[in-house]
Amino acid sequence: MNINLDFLEEEIVGKSVPVATSGQTSGHAAGEPFDVLVFEEIRCQYPGQTFRQYEYLNKLFEENLSATTIDGRNQLISPEAIKLLLARGNSATRSWSVESKFDEKQNDTADIIVDKDEFLNLLDVKTYDEEKKGQAPNIISAYKIASMCKEMIESNNYSSHDFTYIQVDWKKEGDSLEATSLWISELFKSDPEELYINWAAAMQIQFHVSALGQDYRGDIREWCLGFIRTFVSSAQGRVTTMEEKFVEPFQALLN
Amino acid sequence: MNINLDFLEEEIVGKSVPVATSGQTSGHAAGEPFDVLVFEEIRCQYPGQTFRQYEYLNKLFEENLSATTIDGRNQLISPEAIKLLLARGNSATRSWSVESKFDEKQNDTADIIVDKDEFLNLLDVKTYDEEKKGQAPNIISAYKIASMCKEMIESNNYSSHDFTYIQVDWKKEGDSLEATSLWISELFKSDPEELYINWAAAMQIQFHVSALGQDYRGDIREWCLGFIRTFVSSAQGRVTTMEEKFVEPFQALLN
């Protein structure tokens, strides 16, 4: 039920965007125009179905103005697993109005949402200077994914959404940045027991999209159980590390 | 032995800097020119003694070119507590040369170092849009501070350095940003048992400089012991949270 994004490589690779005038070209922000470009190409292919996360929520709330309470508004974001991923905080949800809609928020779950055939494609775009890739980036909170998996298992609903990640590499060419490669990976096609959770970095799952294995053969229920197994054992490992590294060596000084 | 920075308020508050041309004025980066301004004012007051962290390390290594090994170079950064705070990683230290010196690094401990009377003043500058202060910012890794405290206690040396934090608030005025207030706080004058450690945010100590209590009456040895007490009990609390929040609710699904 995932949308087809094969067209992206041809549309994006080779395209150029101007370098920001005040800009560091090294930072994360430099590749931002490619995120915009990817959004526009997808919206062009799936018109009326492609949104920024805040646009998706604004549309839902605007089409259901009779929902005015936090609960009433949050129930529009369904099923529960989607609500857990996309809902804003209580105070923001309460104070939403047609005159004061949601705006972009840095820690929103998805850069792009394609809402097609009652299925949400949650897309995230990562852009890189091809010469400076460095450490695998933050993808999403492992706790958020574990909570989502728990909800999906408990409600036995595995067909509401998926996660797709798009990586655009670029290089600087004079006053432009040129896209040199594009990768697409799906979270549920990667082996959940291979995912790396960085507890010190806000419990984020971290990977390079271009390096994410795509040969997992289990179904989504199996993926969810596998992820929870990874999450629990990784949390237990972190607890042990914390005791050995942050408690014991220092406790000795207090006696 | 701390340097006097009372002159900063008069020199900075009321000064304006141009808005970056491509810029978001809301982001952390917008106030960056005030960091530069603070550095220049301090260097003007303490010429020949004021450095960026990478400049300090470059100077140490340049003045001691006979040190060519990792250990030899790191021993120049003394005492041990300072080495722990300022040294770069092994591979960067090994490959340093006069032709390829250190450059600014985002996670350097200090924005500014004033090296005066064999005492290092480690300074950090935080700049804010006065209307959008939000969450207390990352100050420094609690693990780094705990390790430093442990080293200071074990070597019984409490007189090598201190940490001073400078907060500049600004507001947008037309095409400029104008500094509206300035605060200065010292870490060792704040009660170590009141410091907040955000374990999910890379174990960072977080506070607003303007809100940091400055009425601690203990000496630096007592401060170090107090901080270690805070660090250990905070780590133990985080371990409990992790078990209750990240292990137990999910483990049930695996049986």
PDB file of C-alpha atoms in Angstrom, chain B:
ATOM      1  CA  MET B   1      41.243  34.380  40.933  1.00  0.00           C
ATOM      2  CA  ASN B   2      38.399  34.770  38.460  1.00  0.00           C
ATOM      3  CA  ILE B   3      38.797  37.653  36.078  1.00  0.00           C
ATOM      4  CA  ASN B   4      36.548  40.630  36.464  1.00  0.00           C
ATOM      5  CA  LEU B   5      33.905  40.818  33.732  1.00  0.00           C
ATOM      6  CA  ASP B   6      31.837  43.645  35.173  1.00  0.00           C
ATOM      7  CA  PHE B   7      32.759  45.858  32.216  1.00  0.00           C
ATOM      8  CA  LEU B   8      30.843  43.599  29.808  1.00  0.00           C
ATOM      9  CA  GLU B   9      27.367  44.821  30.642  1.00  0.00           C
ATOM     10  CA  GLU B  10      28.233  48.404  29.750  1.00  0.00           C
ATOM     11  CA  GLU B  11      30.117  47.393  26.611  1.00  0.00           C
ATOM     12  CA  ILE B  12      27.479  45.030  25.230  1.00  0.00           C
ATOM     13  CA  VAL B  13      24.001  46.140  26.302  1.00  0.00           C
ATOM     14  CA  GLY B  14      22.619  48.618  23.779  1.00  0.00           C
ATOM     15  CA  LYS B  15      24.986  47.513  21.001  1.00  0.00           C
ATOM     16  CA  SER B  16      23.486  46.371  17.691  1.00  0.00           C
ATOM     17  CA  VAL B  17      24.548  43.818  15.099  1.00  0.00           C
ATOM     18  CA  PRO B  18      23.118  43.331  11.598  1.00  0.00           C
ATOM     19  CA  VAL B  19      20.568  40.583  11.002  1.00  0.00           C
ATOM     20  CA  ALA B  20      22.084  37.768   8.942  1.00  0.00           C
ATOM     21  CA  THR B  21      20.916  38.229   5.351  1.00  0.00           C
ATOM     22  CA  SER B  22      19.417  34.800   4.760  1.00  0.00           C
ATOM     23  CA  GLY B  23      18.480  34.452   8.306  1.00  0.00           C
ATOM     24  CA  GLN B  24      15.974  33.073  10.529  1.00  0.00           C
ATOM     25  CA  THR B  25      16.152  35.464  13.434  1.00  0.00           C
ATOM     26  CA  SER B  26      14.468  32.990  15.724  1.00  0.00           C
ATOM     27  CA  GLY B  27      17.101  30.298  15.758  1.00  0.00           C
ATOM     28  CA  HIS B  28      20.023  29.839  18.037  1.00  0.00           C
ATOM     29  CA  ALA B  29      22.371  31.094  15.317  1.00  0.00           C
ATOM     30  CA  ALA B  30      20.831  34.561  15.057  1.00  0.00           C
ATOM     31  CA  GLY B  31      22.526  35.810  18.213  1.00  0.00           C
ATOM     32  CA  GLU B  32      25.938  34.462  17.180  1.00  0.00           C
ATOM     33  CA  PRO B  33      27.337  37.966  16.413  1.00  0.00           C
ATOM     34  CA  PHE B  34      26.937  38.804  20.126  1.00  0.00           C
ATOM     35  CA  ASP B  35      29.149  35.841  20.977  1.00  0.00           C
ATOM     36  CA  VAL B  36      31.769  37.380  18.689  1.00  0.00           C
ATOM     37  CA  LEU B  37      31.244  40.800  20.269  1.00  0.00           C
ATOM     38  CA  VAL B  38      31.685  39.392  23.797  1.00  0.00           C
ATOM     39  CA  PHE B  39      34.872  37.637  22.698  1.00  0.00           C
ATOM     40  CA  GLU B  40      36.257  40.847  21.203  1.00  0.00           C
ATOM     41  CA  GLU B  41      35.451  42.918  24.295  1.00  0.00           C
ATOM     42  CA  ILE B  42      37.105  40.396  26.591  1.00  0.00           C
ATOM     43  CA  ARG B  43      40.159  40.123  24.331  1.00  0.00           C
ATOM     44  CA  CYS B  44      40.398  43.886  24.337  1.00  0.00           C
ATOM     45  CA  GLN B  45      40.423  43.858  28.154  1.00  0.00           C
ATOM     46  CA  TYR B  46      42.759  40.844  28.465  1.00  0.00           C
ATOM     47  CA  PRO B  47      44.970  41.039  25.378  1.00  0.00           C
ATOM     48  CA  GLY B  48      47.346  38.138  24.786  1.00  0.00           C
ATOM     49  CA  GLN B  49      45.440  36.111  27.393  1.00  0.00           C
ATOM     50  CA  THR B  50      42.115  35.578  25.579  1.00  0.00           C
ATOM     51  CA  PHE B  51      41.589  32.701  23.169  1.00  0.00           C
ATOM     52  CA  ARG B  52      39.079  30.512  21.462  1.00  0.00           C
ATOM     53  CA  GLN B  53      39.552  26.936  22.719  1.00  0.00           C
ATOM     54  CA  TYR B  54      41.157  25.825  19.456  1.00  0.00           C
ATOM     55  CA  GLU B  55      43.475  28.864  19.513  1.00  0.00           C
ATOM     56  CA  TYR B  56      44.534  27.989  23.049  1.00  0.00           C
ATOM     57  CA  LEU B  57      45.361  24.422  22.037  1.00  0.00           C
ATOM     58  CA  ASN B  58      47.110  25.535  18.840  1.00  0.00           C
ATOM     59  CA  LYS B  59      49.273  27.949  20.835  1.00  0.00           C
ATOM     60  CA  LEU B  60      50.199  25.268  23.400  1.00  0.00           C
ATOM     61  CA  PHE B  61      51.181  22.819  20.672  1.00  0.00           C
ATOM     62  CA  GLU B  62      53.049  25.443  18.610  1.00  0.00           C
ATOM     63  CA  GLU B  63      55.112  26.494  21.596  1.00  0.00           C
ATOM     64  CA  ASN B  64      56.035  22.869  22.245  1.00  0.00           C
ATOM     65  CA  LEU B  65      56.770  21.399  18.833  1.00  0.00           C
ATOM     66  CA  SER B  66      59.016  18.754  20.382  1.00  0.00           C
ATOM     67  CA  ALA B  67      55.876  17.063  21.739  1.00  0.00           C
ATOM     68  CA  THR B  68      54.730  14.906  18.848  1.00  0.00           C
ATOM     69  CA  THR B  69      52.940  11.922  20.404  1.00  0.00           C
ATOM     70  CA  ILE B  70      49.350  11.916  21.646  1.00  0.00           C
ATOM     71  CA  ASP B  71      50.520  11.572  25.254  1.00  0.00           C
ATOM     72  CA  GLY B  72      53.231  14.169  24.868  1.00  0.00           C
ATOM     73  CA  ARG B  73      50.812  16.697  23.423  1.00  0.00           C
ATOM     74  CA  ASN B  74      48.062  15.946  25.913  1.00  0.00           C
ATOM     75  CA  GLN B  75      50.491  16.391  28.812  1.00  0.00           C
ATOM     76  CA  LEU B  76      50.868  20.018  27.747  1.00  0.00           C
ATOM     77  CA  ILE B  77      47.240  20.519  28.706  1.00  0.00           C
ATOM     78  CA  SER B  78      47.605  20.430  32.475  1.00  0.00           C
ATOM     79  CA  PRO B  79      46.613  19.695  35.127  1.00  0.00           C
ATOM     80  CA  GLU B  80      44.700  16.517  34.416  1.00  0.00           C
ATOM     81  CA  ALA B  81      41.295  18.164  35.074  1.00  0.00           C
ATOM     82  CA  ILE B  82      41.987  20.726  32.330  1.00  0.00           C
ATOM     83  CA  LYS B  83      43.165  18.019  29.950  1.00  0.00           C
ATOM     84  CA  LEU B  84      39.936  16.172  30.529  1.00  0.00           C
ATOM     85  CA  LEU B  85      37.979  19.318  29.655  1.00  0.00           C
ATOM     86  CA  LEU B  86      39.963  20.664  26.720  1.00  0.00           C
ATOM     87  CA  ALA B  87      41.846  17.882  24.949  1.00  0.00           C
ATOM     88  CA  ARG B  88      40.677  16.861  21.486  1.00  0.00           C
ATOM     89  CA  GLY B  89      40.253  13.211  20.475  1.00  0.00           C
ATOM     90  CA  ASN B  90      43.267  10.971  19.942  1.00  0.00           C
ATOM     91  CA  SER B  91      43.242  10.977  16.166  1.00  0.00           C
ATOM     92  CA  ALA B  92      42.869  14.778  15.945  1.00  0.00           C
ATOM     93  CA  THR B  93      45.666  15.205  18.498  1.00  0.00           C
ATOM     94  CA  ARG B  94      47.938  12.825  16.613  1.00  0.00           C
ATOM     95  CA  SER B  95      47.412  14.474  13.251  1.00  0.00           C
ATOM     96  CA  TRP B  96      47.816  18.069  14.471  1.00  0.00           C
ATOM     97  CA  SER B  97      50.617  19.958  12.715  1.00  0.00           C
ATOM     98  CA  VAL B  98      51.659  23.563  12.163  1.00  0.00           C
ATOM     99  CA  GLU B  99      50.206  23.288   8.663  1.00  0.00           C
ATOM    100  CA  SER B 100      47.044  21.596   9.882  1.00  0.00           C
ATOM    101  CA  LYS B 101      46.019  23.131  13.171  1.00  0.00           C
ATOM    102  CA  PHE B 102      42.824  22.667  15.129  1.00  0.00           C
ATOM    103  CA  ASP B 103      39.769  24.561  13.984  1.00  0.00           C
ATOM    104  CA  GLU B 104      36.594  25.481  15.868  1.00  0.00           C
ATOM    105  CA  LYS B 105      34.620  22.422  16.959  1.00  0.00           C
ATOM    106  CA  GLN B 106      30.988  22.500  17.920  1.00  0.00           C
ATOM    107  CA  ASN B 107      31.286  20.500  21.106  1.00  0.00           C
ATOM    108  CA  ASP B 108      34.343  22.260  22.474  1.00  0.00           C
ATOM    109  CA  THR B 109      33.982  22.841  26.204  1.00  0.00           C
ATOM    110  CA  ALA B 110      34.611  26.594  26.200  1.00  0.00           C
ATOM    111  CA  ASP B 111      33.653  29.390  23.802  1.00  0.00           C
ATOM    112  CA  ILE B 112      36.387  31.580  25.263  1.00  0.00           C
ATOM    113  CA  ILE B 113      39.418  30.904  27.479  1.00  0.00           C
ATOM    114  CA  VAL B 114      41.173  33.611  29.458  1.00  0.00           C
ATOM    115  CA  ASP B 115      44.554  32.303  30.629  1.00  0.00           C
ATOM    116  CA  LYS B 116      45.664  34.632  33.418  1.00  0.00           C
ATOM    117  CA  ASP B 117      47.946  34.118  36.423  1.00  0.00           C
ATOM    118  CA  GLU B 118      48.167  30.367  35.777  1.00  0.00           C
ATOM    119  CA  PHE B 119      44.411  30.073  36.049  1.00  0.00           C
ATOM    120  CA  LEU B 120      42.039  29.273  33.186  1.00  0.00           C
ATOM    121  CA  ASN B 121      38.747  31.119  33.005  1.00  0.00           C
ATOM    122  CA  LEU B 122      36.489  28.948  30.843  1.00  0.00           C
ATOM    123  CA  LEU B 123      33.696  31.088  29.420  1.00  0.00           C
ATOM    124  CA  ASP B 124      30.559  30.180  27.529  1.00  0.00           C
ATOM    125  CA  VAL B 125      28.212  32.634  25.850  1.00  0.00           C
ATOM    126  CA  LYS B 126      24.462  32.028  25.422  1.00  0.00           C
ATOM    127  CA  THR B 127      22.412  34.406  23.299  1.00  0.00           C
ATOM    128  CA  TYR B 128      18.631  34.690  23.225  1.00  0.00           C
ATOM    129  CA  ASP B 129      15.820  36.384  21.479  1.00  0.00           C
ATOM    130  CA  GLU B 130      14.377  38.015  24.607  1.00  0.00           C
ATOM    131  CA  GLU B 131      10.870  37.049  23.528  1.00  0.00           C
ATOM    132  CA  LYS B 132      11.611  33.387  22.894  1.00  0.00           C
ATOM    133  CA  LYS B 133      13.706  31.951  25.663  1.00  0.00           C
ATOM    134  CA  GLY B 134      11.952  28.628  26.024  1.00  0.00           C
ATOM    135  CA  GLN B 135      13.669  25.649  27.525  1.00  0.00           C
ATOM    136  CA  ALA B 136      16.880  25.956  29.496  1.00  0.00           C
ATOM    137  CA  PRO B 137      19.792  25.314  27.107  1.00  0.00           C
ATOM    138  CA  ASN B 138      22.466  22.635  27.195  1.00  0.00           C
ATOM    139  CA  ILE B 139      25.380  23.935  29.243  1.00  0.00           C
ATOM    140  CA  ILE B 140      27.877  21.086  29.510  1.00  0.00           C
ATOM    141  CA  SER B 141      27.923  17.307  29.867  1.00  0.00           C
ATOM    142  CA  ALA B 142      27.208  16.264  33.455  1.00  0.00           C
ATOM    143  CA  TYR B 143      29.500  13.279  32.927  1.00  0.00           C
ATOM    144  CA  LYS B 144      32.324  15.591  31.903  1.00  0.00           C
ATOM    145  CA  ILE B 145      31.807  17.685  35.035  1.00  0.00           C
ATOM    146  CA  ALA B 146      31.520  14.598  37.267  1.00  0.00           C
ATOM    147  CA  SER B 147      34.744  13.187  35.798  1.00  0.00           C
ATOM    148  CA  MET B 148      36.444  16.550  36.311  1.00  0.00           C
ATOM    149  CA  CYS B 149      35.238  16.655  39.946  1.00  0.00           C
ATOM    150  CA  LYS B 150      36.527  13.123  40.539  1.00  0.00           C
ATOM    151  CA  GLU B 151      39.929  14.096  39.140  1.00  0.00           C
ATOM    152  CA  MET B 152      40.070  17.296  41.233  1.00  0.00           C
ATOM    153  CA  ILE B 153      39.203  15.382  44.409  1.00  0.00           C
ATOM    154  CA  GLU B 154      41.714  12.626  43.703  1.00  0.00           C
ATOM    155  CA  SER B 155      44.523  15.038  42.854  1.00  0.00           C
ATOM    156  CA  ASN B 156      43.458  17.490  45.581  1.00  0.00           C
ATOM    157  CA  ASN B 157      43.861  20.384  43.108  1.00  0.00           C
ATOM    158  CA  TYR B 158      41.035  22.901  43.075  1.00  0.00           C
ATOM    159  CA  SER B 159      42.778  25.981  41.765  1.00  0.00           C
ATOM    160  CA  SER B 160      43.323  25.459  38.062  1.00  0.00           C
ATOM    161  CA  HIS B 161      40.156  26.880  36.492  1.00  0.00           C
ATOM    162  CA  ASP B 162      36.555  27.911  36.781  1.00  0.00           C
ATOM    163  CA  PHE B 163      33.483  28.164  34.547  1.00  0.00           C
ATOM    164  CA  THR B 164      31.708  31.427  33.841  1.00  0.00           C
ATOM    165  CA  TYR B 165      28.543  31.745  31.760  1.00  0.00           C
ATOM    166  CA  ILE B 166      27.451  34.888  29.974  1.00  0.00           C
ATOM    167  CA  GLN B 167      23.907  35.375  28.706  1.00  0.00           C
ATOM    168  CA  VAL B 168      23.097  38.092  26.186  1.00  0.00           C
ATOM    169  CA  ASP B 169      19.440  38.799  25.414  1.00  0.00           C
ATOM    170  CA  TRP B 170      18.602  40.636  22.228  1.00  0.00           C
ATOM    171  CA  LYS B 171      15.597  41.953  20.346  1.00  0.00           C
ATOM    172  CA  LYS B 172      15.099  42.646  16.676  1.00  0.00           C
ATOM    173  CA  GLU B 173      15.031  46.340  15.774  1.00  0.00           C
ATOM    174  CA  GLY B 174      14.519  46.835  12.023  1.00  0.00           C
ATOM    175  CA  ASP B 175      17.486  45.241  10.282  1.00  0.00           C
ATOM    176  CA  SER B 176      19.480  44.885  13.476  1.00  0.00           C
ATOM    177  CA  LEU B 177      19.555  42.872  16.648  1.00  0.00           C
ATOM    178  CA  GLU B 178      20.053  44.958  19.766  1.00  0.00           C
ATOM    179  CA  ALA B 179      21.462  43.542  23.004  1.00  0.00           C
ATOM    180  CA  THR B 180      19.002  44.307  25.796  1.00  0.00           C
ATOM    181  CA  SER B 181      20.423  42.537  28.862  1.00  0.00           C
ATOM    182  CA  LEU B 182      23.494  40.680  29.996  1.00  0.00           C
ATOM    183  CA  TRP B 183      23.973  38.253  32.890  1.00  0.00           C
ATOM    184  CA  ILE B 184      27.088  36.587  34.246  1.00  0.00           C
ATOM    185  CA  SER B 185      27.024  33.471  36.445  1.00  0.00           C
ATOM    186  CA  GLU B 186      29.734  31.227  37.805  1.00  0.00           C
ATOM    187  CA  LEU B 187      29.217  27.482  38.036  1.00  0.00           C
ATOM    188  CA  PHE B 188      31.087  27.046  41.321  1.00  0.00           C
ATOM    189  CA  LYS B 189      28.930  29.743  42.953  1.00  0.00           C
ATOM    190  CA  SER B 190      25.738  27.786  42.222  1.00  0.00           C
ATOM    191  CA  ASP B 191      24.494  25.051  44.538  1.00  0.00           C
ATOM    192  CA  PRO B 192      25.598  21.802  42.832  1.00  0.00           C
ATOM    193  CA  GLU B 193      22.689  19.916  44.355  1.00  0.00           C
ATOM    194  CA  GLU B 194      20.239  22.190  42.534  1.00  0.00           C
ATOM    195  CA  LEU B 195      21.616  21.568  39.047  1.00  0.00           C
ATOM    196  CA  TYR B 196      19.351  19.772  36.580  1.00  0.00           C
ATOM    197  CA  ILE B 197      20.738  16.942  34.444  1.00  0.00           C
ATOM    198  CA  ASN B 198      18.797  16.035  31.318  1.00  0.00           C
ATOM    199  CA  TRP B 199      19.771  12.413  30.682  1.00  0.00           C
ATOM    200  CA  ALA B 200      17.867  12.181  27.405  1.00  0.00           C
ATOM    201  CA  ALA B 201      19.650  15.282  26.098  1.00  0.00           C
ATOM    202  CA  ALA B 202      23.137  13.803  26.083  1.00  0.00           C
ATOM    203  CA  MET B 203      23.384  14.040  29.900  1.00  0.00           C
ATOM    204  CA  GLN B 204      23.596  17.814  29.655  1.00  0.00           C
ATOM    205  CA  ILE B 205      23.365  20.114  32.630  1.00  0.00           C
ATOM    206  CA  GLN B 206      20.705  22.639  31.638  1.00  0.00           C
ATOM    207  CA  PHE B 207      19.987  26.094  33.014  1.00  0.00           C
ATOM    208  CA  HIS B 208      19.266  29.653  32.006  1.00  0.00           C
ATOM    209  CA  VAL B 209      22.331  31.676  33.006  1.00  0.00           C
ATOM    210  CA  SER B 210      20.028  34.461  34.206  1.00  0.00           C
ATOM    211  CA  ALA B 211      18.287  32.055  36.609  1.00  0.00           C
ATOM    212  CA  LEU B 212      21.336  30.293  38.052  1.00  0.00           C
ATOM    213  CA  GLY B 213      21.570  30.755  41.843  1.00  0.00           C
ATOM    214  CA  GLN B 214      24.854  32.357  42.919  1.00  0.00           C
ATOM    215  CA  ASP B 215      24.707  31.991  46.675  1.00  0.00           C
ATOM    216  CA  TYR B 216      26.569  28.723  47.256  1.00  0.00           C
ATOM    217  CA  ARG B 217      28.899  29.127  50.207  1.00  0.00           C
ATOM    218  CA  GLY B 218      30.964  25.921  50.073  1.00  0.00           C
ATOM    219  CA  ASP B 219      34.500  25.757  48.718  1.00  0.00           C
ATOM    220  CA  ILE B 220      35.384  24.051  45.448  1.00  0.00           C
ATOM    221  CA  ARG B 221      36.120  20.690  47.097  1.00  0.00           C
ATOM    222  CA  GLU B 222      32.664  20.770  48.670  1.00  0.00           C
ATOM    223  CA  TRP B 223      31.194  21.797  45.323  1.00  0.00           C
ATOM    224  CA  CYS B 224      32.808  18.790  43.636  1.00  0.00           C
ATOM    225  CA  LEU B 225      31.533  16.363  46.266  1.00  0.00           C
ATOM    226  CA  GLY B 226      28.091  17.947  46.093  1.00  0.00           C
ATOM    227  CA  PHE B 227      28.032  17.624  42.326  1.00  0.00           C
ATOM    228  CA  ILE B 228      29.063  13.980  42.452  1.00  0.00           C
ATOM    229  CA  ARG B 229      26.290  13.350  44.983  1.00  0.00           C
ATOM    230  CA  THR B 230      23.806  14.996  42.573  1.00  0.00           C
ATOM    231  CA  PHE B 231      25.196  13.117  39.591  1.00  0.00           C
ATOM    232  CA  VAL B 232      25.021   9.700  41.256  1.00  0.00           C
ATOM    233  CA  SER B 233      21.526  10.181  42.617  1.00  0.00           C
ATOM    234  CA  SER B 234      20.315  11.606  39.311  1.00  0.00           C
ATOM    235  CA  ALA B 235      21.834   8.620  37.452  1.00  0.00           C
ATOM    236  CA  GLN B 236      20.139   6.231  39.869  1.00  0.00           C
ATOM    237  CA  GLY B 237      16.848   8.058  39.345  1.00  0.00           C
ATOM    238  CA  ARG B 238      17.252   7.790  35.581  1.00  0.00           C
ATOM    239  CA  VAL B 239      17.939   4.044  35.902  1.00  0.00           C
ATOM    240  CA  THR B 240      14.684   3.631  37.828  1.00  0.00           C
ATOM    241  CA  THR B 241      12.784   5.700  35.250  1.00  0.00           C
ATOM    242  CA  MET B 242      14.232   3.625  32.438  1.00  0.00           C
ATOM    243  CA  GLU B 243      13.176   0.387  34.080  1.00  0.00           C
ATOM    244  CA  GLU B 244       9.678   1.652  34.858  1.00  0.00           C
ATOM    245  CA  LYS B 245       9.059   3.451  31.586  1.00  0.00           C
ATOM    246  CA  PHE B 246      11.145   1.708  28.937  1.00  0.00           C
ATOM    247  CA  VAL B 247      11.533  -1.872  30.141  1.00  0.00           C
ATOM    248  CA  GLU B 248       8.562  -3.068  32.191  1.00  0.00           C
ATOM    249  CA  PRO B 249       5.609  -1.869  30.039  1.00  0.00           C
ATOM    250  CA  PHE B 250       7.145  -3.412  26.926  1.00  0.00           C
ATOM    251  CA  GLN B 251       8.557  -6.587  28.418  1.00  0.00           C
ATOM    252  CA  ALA B 252       5.014  -7.767  29.141  1.00  0.00           C
ATOM    253  CA  LEU B 253       4.362  -7.997  25.387  1.00  0.00           C
ATOM    254  CA  LEU B 254       7.219 -10.416  24.861  1.00  0.00           C
ATOM    255  CA  ASN B 255       5.957 -13.188  27.139  1.00  0.00           C
TER     256      ASN B 255
END
